[in-house]
Short mmCIF file of C-alpha atoms in Angstrom, two decimals:
data_model
loop_
_atom_site.label_atom_id
_atom_site.label_comp_id
_atom_site.label_asym_id
_atom_site.label_seq_id
_atom_site.Cartn_x
_atom_site.Cartn_y
_atom_site.Cartn_z
CA UNK A 1 -4.99 -1.99 64.91
CA UNK A 2 -5.99 -5.49 63.95
CA UNK A 3 -9.09 -6.07 61.86
CA UNK A 4 -10.14 -8.80 64.28
CA UNK A 5 -9.57 -8.15 67.96
CA UNK A 6 -9.53 -11.10 70.30
CA UNK A 7 -9.97 -10.87 74.04
CA UNK A 8 -8.63 -11.73 76.43
CA UNK A 9 -5.10 -12.28 75.17
CA UNK A 10 -4.39 -14.79 77.89
CA UNK A 11 -6.63 -16.88 80.13
CA UNK A 12 -5.55 -19.19 82.92
CA UNK A 13 -8.24 -21.27 84.62
CA UNK A 14 -8.66 -24.39 86.72
CA UNK A 15 -9.97 -27.62 85.29
CA UNK A 16 -13.77 -27.68 85.42
CA UNK A 17 -14.25 -23.93 85.05
CA UNK A 18 -15.95 -22.27 82.11
CA UNK A 19 -14.38 -19.71 79.80
CA UNK A 20 -15.38 -17.42 76.97
CA UNK A 21 -13.17 -15.96 74.26
CA UNK A 22 -14.33 -13.03 72.15
CA UNK A 23 -13.55 -12.00 68.60
CA UNK A 24 -14.69 -8.52 67.56
CA UNK A 25 -14.50 -6.34 64.48
CA UNK A 26 -16.10 -3.32 62.89
CA UNK A 27 -16.13 -5.15 59.56
CA UNK A 28 -18.70 -7.61 58.26
CA UNK A 29 -17.48 -11.10 57.47
CA UNK A 30 -18.97 -13.59 55.03
CA UNK A 31 -17.78 -16.37 57.31
CA UNK A 32 -15.79 -16.75 60.47
CA UNK A 33 -13.67 -19.65 61.62
CA UNK A 34 -12.18 -20.72 64.92
CA UNK A 35 -8.89 -22.58 65.07
CA UNK A 36 -6.87 -24.13 67.89
CA UNK A 37 -3.12 -24.26 67.71
CA UNK A 38 -0.83 -26.29 69.93
CA UNK A 39 2.85 -25.40 70.35
CA UNK A 40 4.93 -26.16 67.25
CA UNK A 41 1.90 -27.28 65.26
CA UNK A 42 -0.26 -25.67 62.62
CA UNK A 43 -3.69 -24.28 63.53
CA UNK A 44 -6.49 -26.82 63.30
CA UNK A 45 -9.93 -25.76 62.14
CA UNK A 46 -12.60 -26.21 64.83
CA UNK A 47 -15.69 -24.67 63.26
CA UNK A 48 -17.02 -22.33 60.59
CA UNK A 49 -20.02 -20.06 61.09
CA UNK A 50 -21.64 -18.28 58.17
CA UNK A 51 -25.10 -17.07 59.22
CA UNK A 52 -25.68 -14.12 61.54
CA UNK A 53 -26.87 -15.38 64.93
CA UNK A 54 -25.71 -18.91 64.20
CA UNK A 55 -24.77 -21.11 67.14
CA UNK A 56 -22.72 -24.28 66.72
CA UNK A 57 -21.77 -26.80 69.36
CA UNK A 58 -18.81 -29.11 69.31
CA UNK A 59 -18.94 -31.24 72.48
CA UNK A 60 -18.11 -28.78 75.29
CA UNK A 61 -17.39 -25.92 72.88
CA UNK A 62 -20.12 -23.48 71.82
CA UNK A 63 -19.52 -21.01 69.01
CA UNK A 64 -21.73 -18.05 68.23
CA UNK A 65 -21.69 -15.67 65.29
CA UNK A 66 -23.06 -12.20 65.97
CA UNK A 67 -26.30 -11.13 64.31
CA UNK A 68 -24.46 -8.51 62.24
CA UNK A 69 -21.66 -10.95 61.36
CA UNK A 70 -19.06 -8.65 62.92
CA UNK A 71 -18.21 -10.66 66.01
CA UNK A 72 -18.08 -14.13 67.46
CA UNK A 73 -17.55 -15.92 70.74
CA UNK A 74 -16.23 -19.27 71.82
CA UNK A 75 -17.44 -20.71 75.11
CA UNK A 76 -15.89 -23.77 76.71
CA UNK A 77 -17.83 -25.54 79.43
CA UNK A 78 -16.02 -27.51 82.13
CA UNK A 79 -12.61 -26.91 80.62
CA UNK A 80 -10.05 -29.71 80.64
CA UNK A 81 -6.24 -29.60 80.40
CA UNK A 82 -6.58 -30.89 76.84
CA UNK A 83 -8.28 -27.61 75.91
CA UNK A 84 -5.01 -25.78 76.51
CA UNK A 85 -3.79 -24.00 73.40
CA UNK A 86 -3.88 -20.87 71.29
CA UNK A 87 -7.36 -20.11 70.00
CA UNK A 88 -7.55 -18.07 66.82
CA UNK A 89 -10.52 -16.57 65.08
CA UNK A 90 -10.32 -15.81 61.38
CA UNK A 91 -12.70 -14.12 59.03
CA UNK A 92 -13.20 -13.78 55.31
CA UNK A 93 -14.35 -10.29 54.36
CA UNK A 94 -17.42 -9.82 52.16
CA UNK A 95 -17.16 -8.65 48.59
CA UNK A 96 -15.29 -9.85 45.53
CA UNK A 97 -12.41 -7.44 46.18
CA UNK A 98 -11.75 -9.14 49.50
CA UNK A 99 -10.33 -12.05 47.53
CA UNK A 100 -11.32 -14.64 50.12
CA UNK A 101 -8.25 -13.71 52.15
CA UNK A 102 -8.51 -14.96 55.70
CA UNK A 103 -7.73 -12.40 58.36
CA UNK A 104 -6.69 -13.73 61.74
CA UNK A 105 -7.15 -12.26 65.17
CA UNK A 106 -4.19 -12.00 67.51
CA UNK A 107 -5.17 -15.14 69.38
CA UNK A 108 -6.13 -16.06 72.93
CA UNK A 109 -3.75 -18.27 74.83
CA UNK A 110 -5.71 -20.59 77.12
CA UNK A 111 -4.11 -22.53 79.93
CA UNK A 112 -6.24 -25.06 81.81
CA UNK A 113 -4.55 -26.22 84.98
CA UNK A 114 -5.36 -29.65 86.43
CA UNK B 1 -3.32 -34.88 58.98
CA UNK B 2 -4.56 -31.74 57.19
CA UNK B 3 -3.36 -32.87 53.78
CA UNK B 4 -1.07 -29.84 53.44
CA UNK B 5 2.61 -30.71 53.28
CA UNK B 6 5.41 -28.31 54.11
CA UNK B 7 9.11 -28.92 53.73
CA UNK B 8 11.51 -28.67 55.35
CA UNK B 9 10.20 -28.90 58.90
CA UNK B 10 13.25 -27.16 60.35
CA UNK B 11 15.80 -24.86 58.77
CA UNK B 12 18.81 -23.21 60.34
CA UNK B 13 20.74 -20.69 58.29
CA UNK B 14 23.01 -17.69 58.65
CA UNK B 15 22.20 -14.03 58.24
CA UNK B 16 22.39 -12.82 54.67
CA UNK B 17 21.50 -16.18 53.21
CA UNK B 18 18.53 -17.18 51.06
CA UNK B 19 16.13 -20.06 51.67
CA UNK B 20 13.14 -21.60 49.93
CA UNK B 21 10.18 -23.05 51.76
CA UNK B 22 7.91 -25.44 49.93
CA UNK B 23 4.20 -26.17 50.28
CA UNK B 24 1.97 -28.77 48.66
CA UNK B 25 -1.71 -27.94 49.14
CA UNK B 26 -4.54 -30.37 49.75
CA UNK B 27 -5.69 -32.19 46.67
CA UNK B 28 -8.17 -30.00 44.82
CA UNK B 29 -7.40 -26.77 46.68
CA UNK B 30 -6.52 -23.94 44.33
CA UNK B 31 -5.70 -21.30 46.91
CA UNK B 32 -2.51 -21.17 48.94
CA UNK B 33 -1.73 -18.78 51.77
CA UNK B 34 1.54 -18.08 53.53
CA UNK B 35 1.68 -16.88 57.14
CA UNK B 36 4.47 -15.93 59.48
CA UNK B 37 4.26 -16.55 63.22
CA UNK B 38 6.93 -15.16 65.50
CA UNK B 39 7.45 -16.52 68.99
CA UNK B 40 4.23 -16.37 71.00
CA UNK B 41 2.62 -14.13 68.40
CA UNK B 42 -0.43 -14.43 66.20
CA UNK B 43 -0.45 -15.27 62.52
CA UNK B 44 0.69 -12.57 60.13
CA UNK B 45 -0.62 -12.93 56.60
CA UNK B 46 2.09 -12.71 53.97
CA UNK B 47 0.58 -13.57 50.61
CA UNK B 48 -2.12 -15.58 48.85
CA UNK B 49 -2.08 -17.30 45.48
CA UNK B 50 -5.03 -18.68 43.60
CA UNK B 51 -4.50 -21.04 40.69
CA UNK B 52 -1.06 -19.67 39.97
CA UNK B 53 -1.83 -15.98 40.32
CA UNK B 54 -1.21 -13.65 43.22
CA UNK B 55 -4.58 -12.89 44.85
CA UNK B 56 -3.78 -10.87 47.95
CA UNK B 57 -0.74 -9.42 49.63
CA UNK B 58 -0.19 -8.76 53.29
CA UNK B 59 2.78 -7.52 55.25
CA UNK B 60 5.33 -9.27 53.09
CA UNK B 61 8.81 -7.77 52.99
CA UNK B 62 10.43 -6.95 49.66
CA UNK B 63 13.13 -9.48 50.53
CA UNK B 64 10.45 -12.17 50.44
CA UNK B 65 8.73 -13.52 47.36
CA UNK B 66 6.47 -16.40 46.52
CA UNK B 67 5.02 -18.21 43.57
CA UNK B 68 2.53 -20.95 42.80
CA UNK B 69 3.37 -23.43 40.10
CA UNK B 70 1.09 -25.14 37.54
CA UNK B 71 0.88 -28.22 39.75
CA UNK B 72 -0.38 -25.83 42.48
CA UNK B 73 2.51 -26.30 44.87
CA UNK B 74 3.94 -23.06 46.19
CA UNK B 75 7.32 -21.80 47.27
CA UNK B 76 8.19 -18.94 49.58
CA UNK B 77 11.62 -17.44 49.00
CA UNK B 78 13.29 -15.51 51.79
CA UNK B 79 16.48 -13.65 50.96
CA UNK B 80 19.05 -11.47 52.75
CA UNK B 81 17.90 -13.11 55.93
CA UNK B 82 18.02 -11.24 59.20
CA UNK B 83 17.83 -12.48 62.77
CA UNK B 84 14.30 -11.09 63.00
CA UNK B 85 13.13 -13.39 60.24
CA UNK B 86 13.36 -16.33 62.62
CA UNK B 87 9.81 -17.61 62.94
CA UNK B 88 7.39 -20.36 62.09
CA UNK B 89 6.18 -20.12 58.51
CA UNK B 90 2.87 -21.74 57.76
CA UNK B 91 1.26 -22.59 54.50
CA UNK B 92 -2.48 -23.12 54.26
CA UNK B 93 -4.74 -24.09 51.42
CA UNK B 94 -8.43 -23.70 50.80
CA UNK B 95 -11.13 -24.11 48.24
CA UNK B 96 -12.24 -20.68 47.12
CA UNK B 97 -15.78 -19.92 46.14
CA UNK B 98 -17.64 -22.35 48.36
CA UNK B 99 -19.17 -19.58 50.43
CA UNK B 100 -16.95 -20.14 53.42
CA UNK B 101 -13.18 -19.87 53.25
CA UNK B 102 -11.79 -22.60 55.47
CA UNK B 103 -8.04 -22.89 55.59
CA UNK B 104 -6.16 -26.08 56.32
CA UNK B 105 -2.66 -25.63 57.61
CA UNK B 106 0.55 -27.52 57.19
CA UNK B 107 2.82 -28.35 60.10
CA UNK B 108 4.95 -25.32 59.40
CA UNK B 109 8.63 -24.69 58.76
CA UNK B 110 10.61 -23.43 61.72
CA UNK B 111 13.25 -21.06 60.42
CA UNK B 112 16.13 -20.10 62.67
CA UNK B 113 18.51 -17.41 61.44
CA UNK B 114 21.80 -17.31 63.33
#
């Protein structure tokens, strides 16, 4: 069982549709990041959320951190083919013993068809 | 460009051999992480170093080892290679202690074991 569970694992939608990706855990995170990875490339950081209930917007992407800092969501409005990729959430556990190690979810593969 | 440099970009080697992957972190980043990504899979955390010392260990095989040098570059050594070790290996670096652990990834090394 992964510490961070992402759902769905795969999402195929038409251009112009909206989509939401979820990242859930039973653990509390001091911060949570979302990354996008394209084939053969390294993940690229999209956003970091640190405060429970925080909402951040990046153009058509809206990120929300749960009030209890255990979960997060990524919503894309009017998706475009350029949004295609593997979306990964990652969290840093609270506490000194956690060592600031980033834990990644399994990823959600998004395909936006023109 | 994330500022993290990984070499080589591609590596093809035979079973039983040993290889070394190299990573130069972003300027100023003290923490280096190594991840393994098999085909169409998520990121599996291998190991983290902070300022030359091992900070956290993930699912790293005994055949694998890593170190971080005084100039902060890191090397991941993979020995007695097996076909199943074929994967993308990513290095990431971050600044620890800023309140949010954001990782910046290199382009990865694609290892093919034949």
